[in-house]
Amino acid sequence: MTLLQLKYFCTACELSSITKAAEKLFVTQPTVSTAIRELEQEFQIRLLNRRSKGMALTDEGMAFYREACALLQRVNDFENQIRFMAEQKRYIRLGLTKASGASVYQEYFAFGVEHHPELNIVVRFGASEELLPRLRDGKLDVIIVPRQEEDEMDEFRKAELCRMGMWYCVSAAHPLAKEKELDVSMVLHEKMVSTLNDNNKMKVMERLFEPYGVKPAVIQRYEQISMALSMIQANVATGYFPEGAVRNYSGIVGKPLREEPLVPIYLVWTDEGWRREEVRTLIHYIRKFYMDR
């Protein structure tokens, strides 16, 4: 018994005609008839009652047809699953935080294209608290995130790539723009804007503000960092963002807070991801790029 024989038999049953089955399958009528006859001979049962104007399934033929259809469907599902798995292996799923992760990868991008143009990388953006669960569940292969305030990420493999300044950002028209340096005491009562899902950053801010008995006053959160920065440009509010995300924005002055000048940025992956050669290649070159700087 072969899958091709089962396909010929099931198609003939569905069309109630060996002739129509042959036409649909682009084979000759004797090819379909022979396949069905070979099944009958192999299992010593009659599958069809052949008539001058068509065919009819026997009781055994009906039972055989149901099982054959189920088997062909399972084979089809199996093939689709394997194709999907193979497709997943063809590209690397890289997760980036919208500010620091995107900034770090942007610096690396030209180097990466030059040294491993064969890698197919699909980038997904999200907050750290979104990317880490996706990495854990195998939905991402590698992520670039800042240090986590309350998570050492010990369940993963990780490497520090660089340290990025976190800037307290104000409009060029804001009084603080003229200060040479800033500390937390100078921004305690400033209204702030931020981005959605900013839990990790807010935990940092809360830690910095806690000695003064004050909580950060975030008045609005936006999906896009560009919208938050436009509010700062307009002197509506202030904000706290990675240096790389705001460096090229005119009309915004950013300065590090004395208490928190630099934040480590990590490349993070799993043992499962490490088994793939493409993932190892990407990790190698990103680490090399930042080690050689």
JSON list of C-alpha atoms in Angstrom, two decimals, residues 134-230:
[
{"chain": "A", "resi": 134, "resn": "ARG", "atom": "CA", "xyz": [8.62, 35.44, 24.14]},
{"chain": "A", "resi": 135, "resn": "LEU", "atom": "CA", "xyz": [12.25, 34.38, 24.37]},
{"chain": "A", "resi": 136, "resn": "ARG", "atom": "CA", "xyz": [11.39, 31.95, 27.15]},
{"chain": "A", "resi": 137, "resn": "ASP", "atom": "CA", "xyz": [8.55, 30.44, 25.08]},
{"chain": "A", "resi": 138, "resn": "GLY", "atom": "CA", "xyz": [10.71, 30.00, 21.98]},
{"chain": "A", "resi": 139, "resn": "LYS", "atom": "CA", "xyz": [8.93, 32.72, 20.00]},
{"chain": "A", "resi": 140, "resn": "LEU", "atom": "CA", "xyz": [12.15, 34.74, 19.74]},
{"chain": "A", "resi": 141, "resn": "ASP", "atom": "CA", "xyz": [15.72, 33.52, 19.24]},
{"chain": "A", "resi": 142, "resn": "VAL", "atom": "CA", "xyz": [17.73, 36.50, 20.53]},
{"chain": "A", "resi": 143, "resn": "ILE", "atom": "CA", "xyz": [16.82, 39.78, 22.22]},
{"chain": "A", "resi": 144, "resn": "ILE", "atom": "CA", "xyz": [18.64, 43.02, 23.06]},
{"chain": "A", "resi": 145, "resn": "VAL", "atom": "CA", "xyz": [17.41, 44.62, 26.27]},
{"chain": "A", "resi": 146, "resn": "PRO", "atom": "CA", "xyz": [18.72, 46.93, 29.01]},
{"chain": "A", "resi": 147, "resn": "ARG", "atom": "CA", "xyz": [19.56, 45.67, 32.48]},
{"chain": "A", "resi": 148, "resn": "GLN", "atom": "CA", "xyz": [16.39, 44.59, 34.26]},
{"chain": "A", "resi": 149, "resn": "GLU", "atom": "CA", "xyz": [15.76, 46.30, 37.57]},
{"chain": "A", "resi": 150, "resn": "GLU", "atom": "CA", "xyz": [14.28, 43.22, 39.27]},
{"chain": "A", "resi": 151, "resn": "ASP", "atom": "CA", "xyz": [15.33, 40.33, 37.02]},
{"chain": "A", "resi": 152, "resn": "GLU", "atom": "CA", "xyz": [18.91, 39.07, 36.68]},
{"chain": "A", "resi": 153, "resn": "MET", "atom": "CA", "xyz": [17.84, 36.97, 33.64]},
{"chain": "A", "resi": 154, "resn": "ASP", "atom": "CA", "xyz": [19.79, 34.04, 35.10]},
{"chain": "A", "resi": 155, "resn": "GLU", "atom": "CA", "xyz": [17.63, 31.48, 33.28]},
{"chain": "A", "resi": 156, "resn": "PHE", "atom": "CA", "xyz": [19.07, 32.73, 29.98]},
{"chain": "A", "resi": 157, "resn": "ARG", "atom": "CA", "xyz": [22.52, 33.09, 28.49]},
{"chain": "A", "resi": 158, "resn": "LYS", "atom": "CA", "xyz": [23.56, 36.70, 28.12]},
{"chain": "A", "resi": 159, "resn": "ALA", "atom": "CA", "xyz": [26.45, 39.00, 27.29]},
{"chain": "A", "resi": 160, "resn": "GLU", "atom": "CA", "xyz": [26.87, 42.69, 28.02]},
{"chain": "A", "resi": 161, "resn": "LEU", "atom": "CA", "xyz": [27.32, 44.55, 24.74]},
{"chain": "A", "resi": 162, "resn": "CYS", "atom": "CA", "xyz": [27.80, 48.11, 25.90]},
{"chain": "A", "resi": 163, "resn": "ARG", "atom": "CA", "xyz": [26.71, 50.72, 28.39]},
{"chain": "A", "resi": 164, "resn": "MET", "atom": "CA", "xyz": [24.30, 53.38, 27.30]},
{"chain": "A", "resi": 165, "resn": "GLY", "atom": "CA", "xyz": [23.59, 56.69, 28.91]},
{"chain": "A", "resi": 166, "resn": "MET", "atom": "CA", "xyz": [20.08, 57.34, 30.15]},
{"chain": "A", "resi": 167, "resn": "TRP", "atom": "CA", "xyz": [19.23, 60.97, 29.60]},
{"chain": "A", "resi": 168, "resn": "TYR", "atom": "CA", "xyz": [16.78, 63.13, 31.42]},
{"chain": "A", "resi": 169, "resn": "CYS", "atom": "CA", "xyz": [15.26, 65.05, 28.51]},
{"chain": "A", "resi": 170, "resn": "VAL", "atom": "CA", "xyz": [13.82, 68.55, 28.49]},
{"chain": "A", "resi": 171, "resn": "SER", "atom": "CA", "xyz": [12.90, 71.10, 25.86]},
{"chain": "A", "resi": 172, "resn": "ALA", "atom": "CA", "xyz": [15.63, 73.52, 24.83]},
{"chain": "A", "resi": 173, "resn": "ALA", "atom": "CA", "xyz": [13.32, 76.19, 26.25]},
{"chain": "A", "resi": 174, "resn": "HIS", "atom": "CA", "xyz": [13.11, 74.51, 29.67]},
{"chain": "A", "resi": 175, "resn": "PRO", "atom": "CA", "xyz": [15.09, 76.15, 32.54]},
{"chain": "A", "resi": 176, "resn": "LEU", "atom": "CA", "xyz": [16.91, 72.86, 33.22]},
{"chain": "A", "resi": 177, "resn": "ALA", "atom": "CA", "xyz": [18.38, 72.94, 29.70]},
{"chain": "A", "resi": 178, "resn": "LYS", "atom": "CA", "xyz": [20.91, 75.52, 30.91]},
{"chain": "A", "resi": 179, "resn": "GLU", "atom": "CA", "xyz": [22.19, 73.40, 33.78]},
{"chain": "A", "resi": 180, "resn": "LYS", "atom": "CA", "xyz": [25.62, 71.81, 33.33]},
{"chain": "A", "resi": 181, "resn": "GLU", "atom": "CA", "xyz": [24.54, 68.62, 35.07]},
{"chain": "A", "resi": 182, "resn": "LEU", "atom": "CA", "xyz": [21.41, 67.18, 36.65]},
{"chain": "A", "resi": 183, "resn": "ASP", "atom": "CA", "xyz": [20.71, 65.13, 39.72]},
{"chain": "A", "resi": 184, "resn": "VAL", "atom": "CA", "xyz": [17.46, 63.55, 40.91]},
{"chain": "A", "resi": 185, "resn": "SER", "atom": "CA", "xyz": [16.67, 66.33, 43.37]},
{"chain": "A", "resi": 186, "resn": "MET", "atom": "CA", "xyz": [16.39, 68.78, 40.47]},
{"chain": "A", "resi": 187, "resn": "VAL", "atom": "CA", "xyz": [13.67, 66.81, 38.60]},
{"chain": "A", "resi": 188, "resn": "LEU", "atom": "CA", "xyz": [11.53, 65.47, 41.45]},
{"chain": "A", "resi": 189, "resn": "HIS", "atom": "CA", "xyz": [8.47, 67.55, 40.61]},
{"chain": "A", "resi": 190, "resn": "GLU", "atom": "CA", "xyz": [8.72, 67.63, 36.82]},
{"chain": "A", "resi": 191, "resn": "LYS", "atom": "CA", "xyz": [5.84, 66.25, 34.75]},
{"chain": "A", "resi": 192, "resn": "MET", "atom": "CA", "xyz": [6.99, 63.40, 32.55]},
{"chain": "A", "resi": 193, "resn": "VAL", "atom": "CA", "xyz": [5.89, 61.51, 29.44]},
{"chain": "A", "resi": 194, "resn": "SER", "atom": "CA", "xyz": [6.90, 57.96, 28.59]},
{"chain": "A", "resi": 195, "resn": "THR", "atom": "CA", "xyz": [6.04, 54.98, 26.38]},
{"chain": "A", "resi": 196, "resn": "LEU", "atom": "CA", "xyz": [3.64, 52.11, 26.95]},
{"chain": "A", "resi": 197, "resn": "ASN", "atom": "CA", "xyz": [4.89, 49.08, 28.88]},
{"chain": "A", "resi": 198, "resn": "ASP", "atom": "CA", "xyz": [7.70, 51.04, 30.53]},
{"chain": "A", "resi": 199, "resn": "ASN", "atom": "CA", "xyz": [7.70, 49.00, 33.75]},
{"chain": "A", "resi": 200, "resn": "ASN", "atom": "CA", "xyz": [11.45, 48.41, 33.89]},
{"chain": "A", "resi": 201, "resn": "LYS", "atom": "CA", "xyz": [12.31, 52.07, 33.34]},
{"chain": "A", "resi": 202, "resn": "MET", "atom": "CA", "xyz": [9.74, 53.17, 35.91]},
{"chain": "A", "resi": 203, "resn": "LYS", "atom": "CA", "xyz": [11.22, 50.81, 38.48]},
{"chain": "A", "resi": 204, "resn": "VAL", "atom": "CA", "xyz": [14.56, 52.55, 37.93]},
{"chain": "A", "resi": 205, "resn": "MET", "atom": "CA", "xyz": [12.94, 55.96, 38.35]},
{"chain": "A", "resi": 206, "resn": "GLU", "atom": "CA", "xyz": [11.09, 54.87, 41.48]},
{"chain": "A", "resi": 207, "resn": "ARG", "atom": "CA", "xyz": [14.37, 53.63, 42.97]},
{"chain": "A", "resi": 208, "resn": "LEU", "atom": "CA", "xyz": [16.02, 56.96, 42.24]},
{"chain": "A", "resi": 209, "resn": "PHE", "atom": "CA", "xyz": [13.10, 59.00, 43.62]},
{"chain": "A", "resi": 210, "resn": "GLU", "atom": "CA", "xyz": [12.47, 56.82, 46.69]},
{"chain": "A", "resi": 211, "resn": "PRO", "atom": "CA", "xyz": [15.06, 58.52, 48.99]},
{"chain": "A", "resi": 212, "resn": "TYR", "atom": "CA", "xyz": [13.10, 61.76, 48.54]},
{"chain": "A", "resi": 213, "resn": "GLY", "atom": "CA", "xyz": [9.71, 60.19, 49.29]},
{"chain": "A", "resi": 214, "resn": "VAL", "atom": "CA", "xyz": [8.41, 61.13, 45.83]},
{"chain": "A", "resi": 215, "resn": "LYS", "atom": "CA", "xyz": [7.08, 59.06, 42.92]},
{"chain": "A", "resi": 216, "resn": "PRO", "atom": "CA", "xyz": [7.74, 59.97, 39.26]},
{"chain": "A", "resi": 217, "resn": "ALA", "atom": "CA", "xyz": [4.86, 62.02, 37.83]},
{"chain": "A", "resi": 218, "resn": "VAL", "atom": "CA", "xyz": [4.13, 60.43, 34.43]},
{"chain": "A", "resi": 219, "resn": "ILE", "atom": "CA", "xyz": [1.18, 62.28, 32.92]},
{"chain": "A", "resi": 220, "resn": "GLN", "atom": "CA", "xyz": [0.95, 60.42, 29.60]},
{"chain": "A", "resi": 221, "resn": "ARG", "atom": "CA", "xyz": [2.27, 57.30, 27.87]},
{"chain": "A", "resi": 222, "resn": "TYR", "atom": "CA", "xyz": [2.46, 56.80, 24.11]},
{"chain": "A", "resi": 223, "resn": "GLU", "atom": "CA", "xyz": [2.87, 53.78, 21.87]},
{"chain": "A", "resi": 224, "resn": "GLN", "atom": "CA", "xyz": [5.54, 55.52, 19.80]},
{"chain": "A", "resi": 225, "resn": "ILE", "atom": "CA", "xyz": [8.59, 57.12, 21.39]},
{"chain": "A", "resi": 226, "resn": "SER", "atom": "CA", "xyz": [8.49, 59.82, 18.71]},
{"chain": "A", "resi": 227, "resn": "MET", "atom": "CA", "xyz": [5.18, 61.08, 20.10]},
{"chain": "A", "resi": 228, "resn": "ALA", "atom": "CA", "xyz": [6.61, 61.31, 23.61]},
{"chain": "A", "resi": 229, "resn": "LEU", "atom": "CA", "xyz": [9.64, 63.20, 22.33]},
{"chain": "A", "resi": 230, "resn": "SER", "atom": "CA", "xyz": [7.43, 65.64, 20.42]}
]
